[in-house]
């Protein structure tokens, strides 16, 4: 994760509203993203994640609310916002008929870099994203992971300090996805602010300093991954015993538990913190009961997601 000791606010959103016809997509959301952090916006399909990114990156206007990105008002200073940000969408924006180097040079031209500067920038990014050996090959020959790395490299040609990543690892295999994660971590460690939307909850858990959960156009929860997971019940300590007698004794000592006779185990409701764990083991020691094995189970972001979000309206309709 990125450091959370950021100097200021990269994104400030108050009362953001957006509708398409009669459908309300964003219903007055508030967000604050600190500089140099990785912020993830989660939610089911149709929750409004991509619409939020499109508004913050000036691609579409908001219907209401106040939005400031990189210190600029999105409605009144759109050009200044665009100059400060980079955007990588759900699908690669690379030209498959050009080489990797040519794609980067084209982007450098769009940023009005001089001839020498654009070649230096392209070469540096090809090295940074481990694409130098493929620089002269057409992008059509690249793997999916290489294309996504090139897409992100193109976003960085203008050296933005704030990057919007909308579903950046969609369609990638596990190895390519983890490579992209490391690239994102490296950018954050250099002080770049990352605004991430993703359907992969493990991705948000691995990368994010803070997460907001969007459902039916509203923010239903916000916090660090650990803070969100602590809000969800279901955490427990699992104790496994050598024989049925030890299992019986432990159940008498601990009281309210969930018992599995086949595995000779007990599940004790707990958030798994150290004081709770120490107190549980002390109770067993005082009763001369020995556990053979212990494991701590805490809710993950999947549990958070399912607890805080509802089914999309389209899915509900299809089940009627």
PDB file of C-alpha atoms in Angstrom:
ATOM      1  CA  UNK A   1       0.000   0.000   0.000  1.00  0.00           C
ATOM      2  CA  UNK A   2       0.980   3.612  -0.446  1.00  0.00           C
ATOM      3  CA  UNK A   3       1.938   5.822   2.432  1.00  0.00           C
ATOM      4  CA  UNK A   4      -0.985   7.669   3.959  1.00  0.00           C
ATOM      5  CA  UNK A   5       1.045  10.691   5.050  1.00  0.00           C
ATOM      6  CA  UNK A   6      -0.087  12.710   2.035  1.00  0.00           C
ATOM      7  CA  UNK A   7       0.330  16.470   1.961  1.00  0.00           C
ATOM      8  CA  UNK A   8      -3.096  17.439   0.669  1.00  0.00           C
ATOM      9  CA  UNK A   9      -6.331  16.465  -1.003  1.00  0.00           C
ATOM     10  CA  UNK A  10      -6.171  15.156  -4.556  1.00  0.00           C
ATOM     11  CA  UNK A  11      -9.928  14.687  -5.037  1.00  0.00           C
ATOM     12  CA  UNK A  12     -12.781  16.354  -3.192  1.00  0.00           C
ATOM     13  CA  UNK A  13     -16.386  15.448  -4.041  1.00  0.00           C
ATOM     14  CA  UNK A  14     -19.493  16.804  -2.304  1.00  0.00           C
ATOM     15  CA  UNK A  15     -23.061  15.925  -3.214  1.00  0.00           C
ATOM     16  CA  UNK A  16     -22.233  14.517  -6.657  1.00  0.00           C
ATOM     17  CA  UNK A  17     -25.351  13.748  -8.692  1.00  0.00           C
ATOM     18  CA  UNK A  18     -25.852  12.214 -12.118  1.00  0.00           C
ATOM     19  CA  UNK A  19     -28.875  10.794 -13.931  1.00  0.00           C
ATOM     20  CA  UNK A  20     -29.400   9.333 -17.380  1.00  0.00           C
ATOM     21  CA  UNK A  21     -33.016   9.972 -18.251  1.00  0.00           C
ATOM     22  CA  UNK A  22     -35.155   8.698 -15.402  1.00  0.00           C
ATOM     23  CA  UNK A  23     -32.353   6.540 -13.978  1.00  0.00           C
ATOM     24  CA  UNK A  24     -30.479   8.071 -11.043  1.00  0.00           C
ATOM     25  CA  UNK A  25     -26.891   6.796 -11.244  1.00  0.00           C
ATOM     26  CA  UNK A  26     -25.188   8.935  -8.576  1.00  0.00           C
ATOM     27  CA  UNK A  27     -27.365  10.162  -5.751  1.00  0.00           C
ATOM     28  CA  UNK A  28     -25.359  12.740  -3.828  1.00  0.00           C
ATOM     29  CA  UNK A  29     -22.031  11.023  -3.112  1.00  0.00           C
ATOM     30  CA  UNK A  30     -19.182  12.506  -1.068  1.00  0.00           C
ATOM     31  CA  UNK A  31     -15.539  11.449  -1.483  1.00  0.00           C
ATOM     32  CA  UNK A  32     -12.147  12.687  -0.343  1.00  0.00           C
ATOM     33  CA  UNK A  33      -8.899  11.211  -1.659  1.00  0.00           C
ATOM     34  CA  UNK A  34      -5.543  12.190  -0.188  1.00  0.00           C
ATOM     35  CA  UNK A  35      -2.498  12.807  -2.355  1.00  0.00           C
ATOM     36  CA  UNK A  36      -0.101   9.906  -2.759  1.00  0.00           C
ATOM     37  CA  UNK A  37      -2.609   7.228  -1.740  1.00  0.00           C
ATOM     38  CA  UNK A  38      -4.433   4.410  -3.510  1.00  0.00           C
ATOM     39  CA  UNK A  39      -8.200   4.829  -3.265  1.00  0.00           C
ATOM     40  CA  UNK A  40     -10.530   2.070  -4.498  1.00  0.00           C
ATOM     41  CA  UNK A  41     -14.173   2.491  -5.449  1.00  0.00           C
ATOM     42  CA  UNK A  42     -16.068  -0.803  -5.237  1.00  0.00           C
ATOM     43  CA  UNK A  43     -19.600  -1.737  -6.165  1.00  0.00           C
ATOM     44  CA  UNK A  44     -21.692  -4.132  -8.218  1.00  0.00           C
ATOM     45  CA  UNK A  45     -22.202  -3.673 -11.943  1.00  0.00           C
ATOM     46  CA  UNK A  46     -24.344  -0.618 -12.570  1.00  0.00           C
ATOM     47  CA  UNK A  47     -23.550   0.960  -9.201  1.00  0.00           C
ATOM     48  CA  UNK A  48     -22.039   4.073 -10.836  1.00  0.00           C
ATOM     49  CA  UNK A  49     -18.286   3.432 -10.599  1.00  0.00           C
ATOM     50  CA  UNK A  50     -17.393   4.170 -14.214  1.00  0.00           C
ATOM     51  CA  UNK A  51     -19.775   7.154 -14.279  1.00  0.00           C
ATOM     52  CA  UNK A  52     -17.917   8.558 -11.276  1.00  0.00           C
ATOM     53  CA  UNK A  53     -14.573   8.168 -13.048  1.00  0.00           C
ATOM     54  CA  UNK A  54     -15.957   9.784 -16.194  1.00  0.00           C
ATOM     55  CA  UNK A  55     -17.130  12.821 -14.223  1.00  0.00           C
ATOM     56  CA  UNK A  56     -13.916  13.168 -12.218  1.00  0.00           C
ATOM     57  CA  UNK A  57     -11.842  12.938 -15.402  1.00  0.00           C
ATOM     58  CA  UNK A  58     -14.029  15.547 -17.213  1.00  0.00           C
ATOM     59  CA  UNK A  59     -15.405  13.072 -19.786  1.00  0.00           C
ATOM     60  CA  UNK A  60     -19.027  13.806 -18.847  1.00  0.00           C
ATOM     61  CA  UNK A  61     -20.589  16.617 -16.786  1.00  0.00           C
ATOM     62  CA  UNK A  62     -22.214  16.178 -13.400  1.00  0.00           C
ATOM     63  CA  UNK A  63     -25.832  17.165 -12.809  1.00  0.00           C
ATOM     64  CA  UNK A  64     -25.093  18.552  -9.373  1.00  0.00           C
ATOM     65  CA  UNK A  65     -22.580  18.777  -6.560  1.00  0.00           C
ATOM     66  CA  UNK A  66     -19.074  20.165  -6.211  1.00  0.00           C
ATOM     67  CA  UNK A  67     -16.033  18.342  -7.585  1.00  0.00           C
ATOM     68  CA  UNK A  68     -12.389  19.377  -7.326  1.00  0.00           C
ATOM     69  CA  UNK A  69      -9.588  17.301  -8.830  1.00  0.00           C
ATOM     70  CA  UNK A  70      -5.904  18.184  -8.422  1.00  0.00           C
ATOM     71  CA  UNK A  71      -6.978  21.489  -6.886  1.00  0.00           C
ATOM     72  CA  UNK A  72      -9.198  22.499  -9.828  1.00  0.00           C
ATOM     73  CA  UNK A  73     -12.960  22.746 -10.217  1.00  0.00           C
ATOM     74  CA  UNK A  74     -13.952  20.061 -12.726  1.00  0.00           C
ATOM     75  CA  UNK A  75     -16.754  22.136 -14.268  1.00  0.00           C
ATOM     76  CA  UNK A  76     -14.997  25.507 -14.450  1.00  0.00           C
ATOM     77  CA  UNK A  77     -11.377  24.394 -14.982  1.00  0.00           C
ATOM     78  CA  UNK A  78     -11.678  21.228 -17.071  1.00  0.00           C
ATOM     79  CA  UNK A  79      -8.526  21.927 -19.096  1.00  0.00           C
ATOM     80  CA  UNK A  80      -6.445  22.307 -15.930  1.00  0.00           C
ATOM     81  CA  UNK A  81      -7.849  19.028 -14.590  1.00  0.00           C
ATOM     82  CA  UNK A  82      -7.017  17.219 -17.840  1.00  0.00           C
ATOM     83  CA  UNK A  83      -3.460  18.538 -17.736  1.00  0.00           C
ATOM     84  CA  UNK A  84      -2.964  17.099 -14.243  1.00  0.00           C
ATOM     85  CA  UNK A  85      -4.441  13.616 -14.629  1.00  0.00           C
ATOM     86  CA  UNK A  86      -4.059  10.373 -16.556  1.00  0.00           C
ATOM     87  CA  UNK A  87      -6.813   7.865 -17.334  1.00  0.00           C
ATOM     88  CA  UNK A  88      -6.569   4.165 -18.107  1.00  0.00           C
ATOM     89  CA  UNK A  89      -9.968   2.701 -19.005  1.00  0.00           C
ATOM     90  CA  UNK A  90     -11.401  -0.797 -18.878  1.00  0.00           C
ATOM     91  CA  UNK A  91     -10.108  -1.613 -22.346  1.00  0.00           C
ATOM     92  CA  UNK A  92      -6.655  -0.885 -23.721  1.00  0.00           C
ATOM     93  CA  UNK A  93      -6.496   2.289 -25.813  1.00  0.00           C
ATOM     94  CA  UNK A  94      -3.392   1.201 -27.701  1.00  0.00           C
ATOM     95  CA  UNK A  95      -3.168   1.041 -31.514  1.00  0.00           C
ATOM     96  CA  UNK A  96      -2.552  -2.583 -32.475  1.00  0.00           C
ATOM     97  CA  UNK A  97      -1.146  -1.612 -35.867  1.00  0.00           C
ATOM     98  CA  UNK A  98       1.668   0.465 -34.360  1.00  0.00           C
ATOM     99  CA  UNK A  99       4.686  -0.740 -32.422  1.00  0.00           C
ATOM    100  CA  UNK A 100       4.935  -0.185 -28.694  1.00  0.00           C
ATOM    101  CA  UNK A 101       7.434   2.610 -29.230  1.00  0.00           C
ATOM    102  CA  UNK A 102       5.266   4.261 -31.889  1.00  0.00           C
ATOM    103  CA  UNK A 103       2.280   4.275 -29.532  1.00  0.00           C
ATOM    104  CA  UNK A 104       4.340   6.083 -26.911  1.00  0.00           C
ATOM    105  CA  UNK A 105       5.788   8.537 -29.414  1.00  0.00           C
ATOM    106  CA  UNK A 106       2.306   9.338 -30.665  1.00  0.00           C
ATOM    107  CA  UNK A 107       1.185  10.073 -27.119  1.00  0.00           C
ATOM    108  CA  UNK A 108       4.290  12.226 -26.581  1.00  0.00           C
ATOM    109  CA  UNK A 109       3.341  14.225 -29.691  1.00  0.00           C
ATOM    110  CA  UNK A 110      -0.104  14.813 -28.211  1.00  0.00           C
ATOM    111  CA  UNK A 111       1.618  16.204 -25.114  1.00  0.00           C
ATOM    112  CA  UNK A 112       3.683  18.525 -27.356  1.00  0.00           C
ATOM    113  CA  UNK A 113       7.026  17.137 -26.240  1.00  0.00           C
ATOM    114  CA  UNK A 114      10.032  18.066 -28.374  1.00  0.00           C
ATOM    115  CA  UNK A 115      11.658  15.486 -30.638  1.00  0.00           C
ATOM    116  CA  UNK A 116      14.485  14.625 -28.239  1.00  0.00           C
ATOM    117  CA  UNK A 117      12.256  14.778 -25.159  1.00  0.00           C
ATOM    118  CA  UNK A 118       9.640  12.472 -26.633  1.00  0.00           C
ATOM    119  CA  UNK A 119      12.216   9.819 -27.522  1.00  0.00           C
ATOM    120  CA  UNK A 120      13.744  10.018 -24.046  1.00  0.00           C
ATOM    121  CA  UNK A 121      10.324   9.723 -22.434  1.00  0.00           C
ATOM    122  CA  UNK A 122       9.312   6.770 -24.603  1.00  0.00           C
ATOM    123  CA  UNK A 123      12.577   4.943 -23.912  1.00  0.00           C
ATOM    124  CA  UNK A 124      12.280   5.537 -20.166  1.00  0.00           C
ATOM    125  CA  UNK A 125       8.717   4.204 -20.052  1.00  0.00           C
ATOM    126  CA  UNK A 126       9.556   1.167 -22.160  1.00  0.00           C
ATOM    127  CA  UNK A 127      12.296   0.345 -19.642  1.00  0.00           C
ATOM    128  CA  UNK A 128      10.077   1.070 -16.649  1.00  0.00           C
ATOM    129  CA  UNK A 129       7.345  -1.264 -17.882  1.00  0.00           C
ATOM    130  CA  UNK A 130       9.696  -4.008 -19.080  1.00  0.00           C
ATOM    131  CA  UNK A 131       8.737  -3.485 -22.724  1.00  0.00           C
ATOM    132  CA  UNK A 132      12.079  -2.414 -24.191  1.00  0.00           C
ATOM    133  CA  UNK A 133      12.673  -5.772 -25.890  1.00  0.00           C
ATOM    134  CA  UNK A 134       9.258  -5.528 -27.578  1.00  0.00           C
ATOM    135  CA  UNK A 135       9.495  -1.828 -28.458  1.00  0.00           C
ATOM    136  CA  UNK A 136       9.790  -2.479 -32.193  1.00  0.00           C
ATOM    137  CA  UNK A 137       7.047  -5.116 -32.386  1.00  0.00           C
ATOM    138  CA  UNK A 138       3.463  -4.325 -33.337  1.00  0.00           C
ATOM    139  CA  UNK A 139       1.104  -4.276 -30.376  1.00  0.00           C
ATOM    140  CA  UNK A 140      -1.045  -6.941 -32.059  1.00  0.00           C
ATOM    141  CA  UNK A 141       1.688  -9.423 -31.118  1.00  0.00           C
ATOM    142  CA  UNK A 142       1.669  -8.404 -27.413  1.00  0.00           C
ATOM    143  CA  UNK A 143       0.082 -10.493 -24.680  1.00  0.00           C
ATOM    144  CA  UNK A 144      -2.829  -9.058 -22.733  1.00  0.00           C
ATOM    145  CA  UNK A 145      -0.548  -8.158 -19.833  1.00  0.00           C
ATOM    146  CA  UNK A 146       1.903  -6.386 -22.129  1.00  0.00           C
ATOM    147  CA  UNK A 147      -0.898  -4.395 -23.724  1.00  0.00           C
ATOM    148  CA  UNK A 148      -2.166  -3.275 -20.326  1.00  0.00           C
ATOM    149  CA  UNK A 149       1.342  -2.246 -19.283  1.00  0.00           C
ATOM    150  CA  UNK A 150       1.743  -0.273 -22.498  1.00  0.00           C
ATOM    151  CA  UNK A 151      -1.670   1.323 -21.950  1.00  0.00           C
ATOM    152  CA  UNK A 152      -0.593   2.475 -18.495  1.00  0.00           C
ATOM    153  CA  UNK A 153       2.773   3.644 -19.839  1.00  0.00           C
ATOM    154  CA  UNK A 154       0.920   5.804 -22.372  1.00  0.00           C
ATOM    155  CA  UNK A 155      -1.088   7.310 -19.521  1.00  0.00           C
ATOM    156  CA  UNK A 156       2.188   8.293 -17.839  1.00  0.00           C
ATOM    157  CA  UNK A 157       3.748  10.078 -20.810  1.00  0.00           C
ATOM    158  CA  UNK A 158       2.590  13.428 -19.445  1.00  0.00           C
ATOM    159  CA  UNK A 159       3.841  12.612 -15.898  1.00  0.00           C
ATOM    160  CA  UNK A 160       0.431  12.969 -14.193  1.00  0.00           C
ATOM    161  CA  UNK A 161       0.331  13.059 -10.405  1.00  0.00           C
ATOM    162  CA  UNK A 162      -3.185  11.596 -10.340  1.00  0.00           C
ATOM    163  CA  UNK A 163      -4.229   8.512 -12.326  1.00  0.00           C
ATOM    164  CA  UNK A 164      -7.682   7.015 -12.764  1.00  0.00           C
ATOM    165  CA  UNK A 165      -7.542   3.248 -13.294  1.00  0.00           C
ATOM    166  CA  UNK A 166     -10.931   1.890 -14.321  1.00  0.00           C
ATOM    167  CA  UNK A 167     -10.856  -1.924 -14.044  1.00  0.00           C
ATOM    168  CA  UNK A 168      -7.131  -2.024 -14.957  1.00  0.00           C
ATOM    169  CA  UNK A 169      -6.664  -5.805 -14.743  1.00  0.00           C
ATOM    170  CA  UNK A 170      -9.846  -6.983 -16.446  1.00  0.00           C
ATOM    171  CA  UNK A 171      -9.088 -10.037 -18.577  1.00  0.00           C
ATOM    172  CA  UNK A 172      -5.544 -10.551 -17.309  1.00  0.00           C
ATOM    173  CA  UNK A 173      -4.238 -13.902 -16.122  1.00  0.00           C
ATOM    174  CA  UNK A 174      -3.167 -14.148 -12.440  1.00  0.00           C
ATOM    175  CA  UNK A 175       0.542 -13.603 -13.177  1.00  0.00           C
ATOM    176  CA  UNK A 176      -0.110 -10.520 -15.333  1.00  0.00           C
ATOM    177  CA  UNK A 177      -2.555  -9.191 -12.750  1.00  0.00           C
ATOM    178  CA  UNK A 178       0.028  -9.411  -9.975  1.00  0.00           C
ATOM    179  CA  UNK A 179       2.569  -7.724 -12.221  1.00  0.00           C
ATOM    180  CA  UNK A 180       0.157  -4.849 -12.724  1.00  0.00           C
ATOM    181  CA  UNK A 181      -0.390  -4.673  -8.962  1.00  0.00           C
ATOM    182  CA  UNK A 182       3.330  -4.169  -8.443  1.00  0.00           C
ATOM    183  CA  UNK A 183       3.375  -1.444 -11.082  1.00  0.00           C
ATOM    184  CA  UNK A 184       0.537   0.345  -9.288  1.00  0.00           C
ATOM    185  CA  UNK A 185       2.346   0.036  -5.940  1.00  0.00           C
ATOM    186  CA  UNK A 186       5.515   1.441  -7.497  1.00  0.00           C
ATOM    187  CA  UNK A 187       3.633   4.459  -8.853  1.00  0.00           C
ATOM    188  CA  UNK A 188       2.062   5.139  -5.464  1.00  0.00           C
ATOM    189  CA  UNK A 189       5.462   4.872  -3.759  1.00  0.00           C
ATOM    190  CA  UNK A 190       6.625   7.662  -6.087  1.00  0.00           C
ATOM    191  CA  UNK A 191       3.834   9.919  -4.818  1.00  0.00           C
ATOM    192  CA  UNK A 192       1.309   9.353  -7.607  1.00  0.00           C
ATOM    193  CA  UNK A 193      -2.317   9.306  -6.437  1.00  0.00           C
ATOM    194  CA  UNK A 194      -4.272   6.314  -7.745  1.00  0.00           C
ATOM    195  CA  UNK A 195      -8.071   6.245  -8.038  1.00  0.00           C
ATOM    196  CA  UNK A 196      -8.984   2.629  -8.741  1.00  0.00           C
ATOM    197  CA  UNK A 197     -12.218   0.910  -9.666  1.00  0.00           C
ATOM    198  CA  UNK A 198     -12.185  -2.865  -9.715  1.00  0.00           C
ATOM    199  CA  UNK A 199     -14.403  -5.937  -9.589  1.00  0.00           C
ATOM    200  CA  UNK A 200     -11.585  -7.950  -8.007  1.00  0.00           C
ATOM    201  CA  UNK A 201     -11.981  -7.619  -4.255  1.00  0.00           C
ATOM    202  CA  UNK A 202      -8.585  -9.170  -3.554  1.00  0.00           C
ATOM    203  CA  UNK A 203      -7.102  -6.435  -5.747  1.00  0.00           C
ATOM    204  CA  UNK A 204      -8.680  -3.701  -3.656  1.00  0.00           C
ATOM    205  CA  UNK A 205      -7.592  -5.454  -0.458  1.00  0.00           C
ATOM    206  CA  UNK A 206      -3.995  -5.810  -1.643  1.00  0.00           C
ATOM    207  CA  UNK A 207      -3.562  -2.294  -3.010  1.00  0.00           C
ATOM    208  CA  UNK A 208      -5.827   0.210  -1.312  1.00  0.00           C
ATOM    209  CA  UNK A 209      -5.208   2.620   1.516  1.00  0.00           C
ATOM    210  CA  UNK A 210      -8.919   3.450   1.594  1.00  0.00           C
ATOM    211  CA  UNK A 211     -12.008   1.946   0.001  1.00  0.00           C
ATOM    212  CA  UNK A 212     -15.472   3.341  -0.670  1.00  0.00           C
ATOM    213  CA  UNK A 213     -18.347   0.984  -1.429  1.00  0.00           C
ATOM    214  CA  UNK A 214     -20.904   2.328  -3.902  1.00  0.00           C
ATOM    215  CA  UNK A 215     -24.360   0.796  -4.184  1.00  0.00           C
ATOM    216  CA  UNK A 216     -27.328   2.136  -6.147  1.00  0.00           C
ATOM    217  CA  UNK A 217     -25.661   5.514  -6.499  1.00  0.00           C
ATOM    218  CA  UNK A 218     -24.797   6.013  -2.830  1.00  0.00           C
ATOM    219  CA  UNK A 219     -21.677   5.470  -0.739  1.00  0.00           C
ATOM    220  CA  UNK A 220     -22.706   2.824   1.781  1.00  0.00           C
ATOM    221  CA  UNK A 221     -19.348   2.444   3.562  1.00  0.00           C
ATOM    222  CA  UNK A 222     -15.842   3.902   3.538  1.00  0.00           C
ATOM    223  CA  UNK A 223     -12.619   3.110   5.369  1.00  0.00           C
ATOM    224  CA  UNK A 224      -9.393   1.170   5.188  1.00  0.00           C
ATOM    225  CA  UNK A 225      -9.694  -2.491   4.156  1.00  0.00           C
ATOM    226  CA  UNK A 226      -9.165  -3.569   7.772  1.00  0.00           C
ATOM    227  CA  UNK A 227     -11.752  -1.080   9.082  1.00  0.00           C
ATOM    228  CA  UNK A 228     -14.357  -2.349   6.639  1.00  0.00           C
ATOM    229  CA  UNK A 229     -13.668  -5.990   7.465  1.00  0.00           C
ATOM    230  CA  UNK A 230     -14.022  -5.297  11.195  1.00  0.00           C
ATOM    231  CA  UNK A 231     -17.548  -3.993  10.581  1.00  0.00           C
ATOM    232  CA  UNK A 232     -18.755  -7.384   9.366  1.00  0.00           C
ATOM    233  CA  UNK A 233     -19.647 -10.178  11.818  1.00  0.00           C
ATOM    234  CA  UNK A 234     -18.394 -13.705  11.283  1.00  0.00           C
ATOM    235  CA  UNK A 235     -14.851 -13.584  12.628  1.00  0.00           C
ATOM    236  CA  UNK A 236     -13.880 -16.548  14.765  1.00  0.00           C
ATOM    237  CA  UNK A 237     -11.030 -18.523  16.260  1.00  0.00           C
ATOM    238  CA  UNK A 238     -10.990 -22.203  15.332  1.00  0.00           C
ATOM    239  CA  UNK A 239      -9.525 -24.662  17.808  1.00  0.00           C
ATOM    240  CA  UNK A 240      -8.808 -28.274  16.957  1.00  0.00           C
ATOM    241  CA  UNK A 241      -8.310 -30.947  19.640  1.00  0.00           C
ATOM    242  CA  UNK A 242      -6.615 -34.342  19.838  1.00  0.00           C
ATOM    243  CA  UNK A 243      -9.623 -36.293  21.071  1.00  0.00           C
ATOM    244  CA  UNK A 244     -13.300 -36.033  21.970  1.00  0.00           C
ATOM    245  CA  UNK A 245     -12.602 -35.659  25.708  1.00  0.00           C
ATOM    246  CA  UNK A 246     -10.486 -32.538  25.130  1.00  0.00           C
ATOM    247  CA  UNK A 247     -13.205 -31.214  22.805  1.00  0.00           C
ATOM    248  CA  UNK A 248     -15.873 -31.737  25.483  1.00  0.00           C
ATOM    249  CA  UNK A 249     -13.735 -30.054  28.135  1.00  0.00           C
ATOM    250  CA  UNK A 250     -13.006 -27.066  25.913  1.00  0.00           C
ATOM    251  CA  UNK A 251     -16.681 -26.594  25.110  1.00  0.00           C
ATOM    252  CA  UNK A 252     -17.542 -26.574  28.822  1.00  0.00           C
ATOM    253  CA  UNK A 253     -14.838 -23.978  29.495  1.00  0.00           C
ATOM    254  CA  UNK A 254     -15.580 -21.673  26.559  1.00  0.00           C
ATOM    255  CA  UNK A 255     -19.358 -21.806  26.514  1.00  0.00           C
ATOM    256  CA  UNK A 256     -20.937 -20.387  23.351  1.00  0.00           C
ATOM    257  CA  UNK A 257     -19.163 -22.052  20.445  1.00  0.00           C
ATOM    258  CA  UNK A 258     -19.855 -23.862  17.189  1.00  0.00           C
ATOM    259  CA  UNK A 259     -18.837 -27.515  17.408  1.00  0.00           C
ATOM    260  CA  UNK A 260     -17.702 -29.960  14.708  1.00  0.00           C
ATOM    261  CA  UNK A 261     -17.382 -33.493  16.072  1.00  0.00           C
ATOM    262  CA  UNK A 262     -15.949 -34.899  12.855  1.00  0.00           C
ATOM    263  CA  UNK A 263     -12.949 -32.546  12.838  1.00  0.00           C
ATOM    264  CA  UNK A 264     -12.789 -32.322  16.670  1.00  0.00           C
ATOM    265  CA  UNK A 265     -12.922 -28.537  16.453  1.00  0.00           C
ATOM    266  CA  UNK A 266     -14.653 -25.572  17.991  1.00  0.00           C
ATOM    267  CA  UNK A 267     -15.316 -22.170  16.470  1.00  0.00           C
ATOM    268  CA  UNK A 268     -15.301 -19.333  18.990  1.00  0.00           C
ATOM    269  CA  UNK A 269     -16.760 -15.981  17.849  1.00  0.00           C
ATOM    270  CA  UNK A 270     -13.972 -13.401  17.985  1.00  0.00           C
ATOM    271  CA  UNK A 271     -12.499 -10.517  16.021  1.00  0.00           C
ATOM    272  CA  UNK A 272      -9.150 -12.298  16.367  1.00  0.00           C
ATOM    273  CA  UNK A 273      -7.277  -9.473  18.068  1.00  0.00           C
ATOM    274  CA  UNK A 274      -4.398 -10.285  20.418  1.00  0.00           C
ATOM    275  CA  UNK A 275      -6.146  -9.509  23.742  1.00  0.00           C
ATOM    276  CA  UNK A 276      -9.096 -11.769  22.802  1.00  0.00           C
ATOM    277  CA  UNK A 277      -6.764 -14.538  21.694  1.00  0.00           C
ATOM    278  CA  UNK A 278      -4.691 -14.289  24.864  1.00  0.00           C
ATOM    279  CA  UNK A 279      -7.798 -14.374  27.062  1.00  0.00           C
ATOM    280  CA  UNK A 280      -9.124 -17.475  25.282  1.00  0.00           C
ATOM    281  CA  UNK A 281      -5.842 -19.371  25.637  1.00  0.00           C
ATOM    282  CA  UNK A 282      -5.574 -18.364  29.303  1.00  0.00           C
ATOM    283  CA  UNK A 283      -9.023 -19.857  29.971  1.00  0.00           C
ATOM    284  CA  UNK A 284      -7.973 -23.126  28.365  1.00  0.00           C
ATOM    285  CA  UNK A 285      -4.640 -23.186  30.244  1.00  0.00           C
ATOM    286  CA  UNK A 286      -6.353 -22.531  33.567  1.00  0.00           C
ATOM    287  CA  UNK A 287      -8.616 -25.522  32.904  1.00  0.00           C
ATOM    288  CA  UNK A 288      -5.651 -27.673  31.735  1.00  0.00           C
ATOM    289  CA  UNK A 289      -7.195 -28.079  28.281  1.00  0.00           C
ATOM    290  CA  UNK A 290      -4.784 -28.280  25.365  1.00  0.00           C
ATOM    291  CA  UNK A 291      -5.624 -27.321  21.779  1.00  0.00           C
ATOM    292  CA  UNK A 292      -3.614 -29.116  19.101  1.00  0.00           C
ATOM    293  CA  UNK A 293      -4.135 -26.469  16.442  1.00  0.00           C
ATOM    294  CA  UNK A 294      -5.404 -22.901  16.270  1.00  0.00           C
ATOM    295  CA  UNK A 295      -6.368 -20.676  13.357  1.00  0.00           C
ATOM    296  CA  UNK A 296      -7.893 -17.211  13.138  1.00  0.00           C
ATOM    297  CA  UNK A 297     -10.589 -16.483  10.561  1.00  0.00           C
ATOM    298  CA  UNK A 298     -11.617 -12.899   9.851  1.00  0.00           C
ATOM    299  CA  UNK A 299     -14.138 -11.582   7.301  1.00  0.00           C
ATOM    300  CA  UNK A 300     -12.632 -10.632   3.934  1.00  0.00           C
ATOM    301  CA  UNK A 301     -13.735  -8.022   1.398  1.00  0.00           C
ATOM    302  CA  UNK A 302     -16.030 -10.567  -0.234  1.00  0.00           C
ATOM    303  CA  UNK A 303     -17.973 -10.671   3.048  1.00  0.00           C
ATOM    304  CA  UNK A 304     -17.981  -6.866   3.163  1.00  0.00           C
ATOM    305  CA  UNK A 305     -19.196  -6.618  -0.430  1.00  0.00           C
ATOM    306  CA  UNK A 306     -22.069  -9.059   0.008  1.00  0.00           C
ATOM    307  CA  UNK A 307     -23.106  -7.570   3.344  1.00  0.00           C
ATOM    308  CA  UNK A 308     -23.174  -3.966   2.143  1.00  0.00           C
ATOM    309  CA  UNK A 309     -24.425  -4.203  -1.440  1.00  0.00           C
ATOM    310  CA  UNK A 310     -27.618  -5.507  -2.977  1.00  0.00           C
ATOM    311  CA  UNK A 311     -28.318  -7.254  -6.247  1.00  0.00           C
ATOM    312  CA  UNK A 312     -28.499  -5.066  -9.360  1.00  0.00           C
ATOM    313  CA  UNK A 313     -32.061  -4.216 -10.349  1.00  0.00           C
ATOM    314  CA  UNK A 314     -31.643  -6.077 -13.641  1.00  0.00           C
ATOM    315  CA  UNK A 315     -30.703  -9.272 -11.801  1.00  0.00           C
ATOM    316  CA  UNK A 316     -33.643  -8.935  -9.425  1.00  0.00           C
ATOM    317  CA  UNK A 317     -35.976  -8.526 -12.380  1.00  0.00           C
ATOM    318  CA  UNK A 318     -34.588 -11.628 -14.111  1.00  0.00           C
ATOM    319  CA  UNK A 319     -35.268 -13.707 -10.985  1.00  0.00           C
ATOM    320  CA  UNK A 320     -38.932 -12.724 -10.689  1.00  0.00           C
TER     321      UNK A 320
END
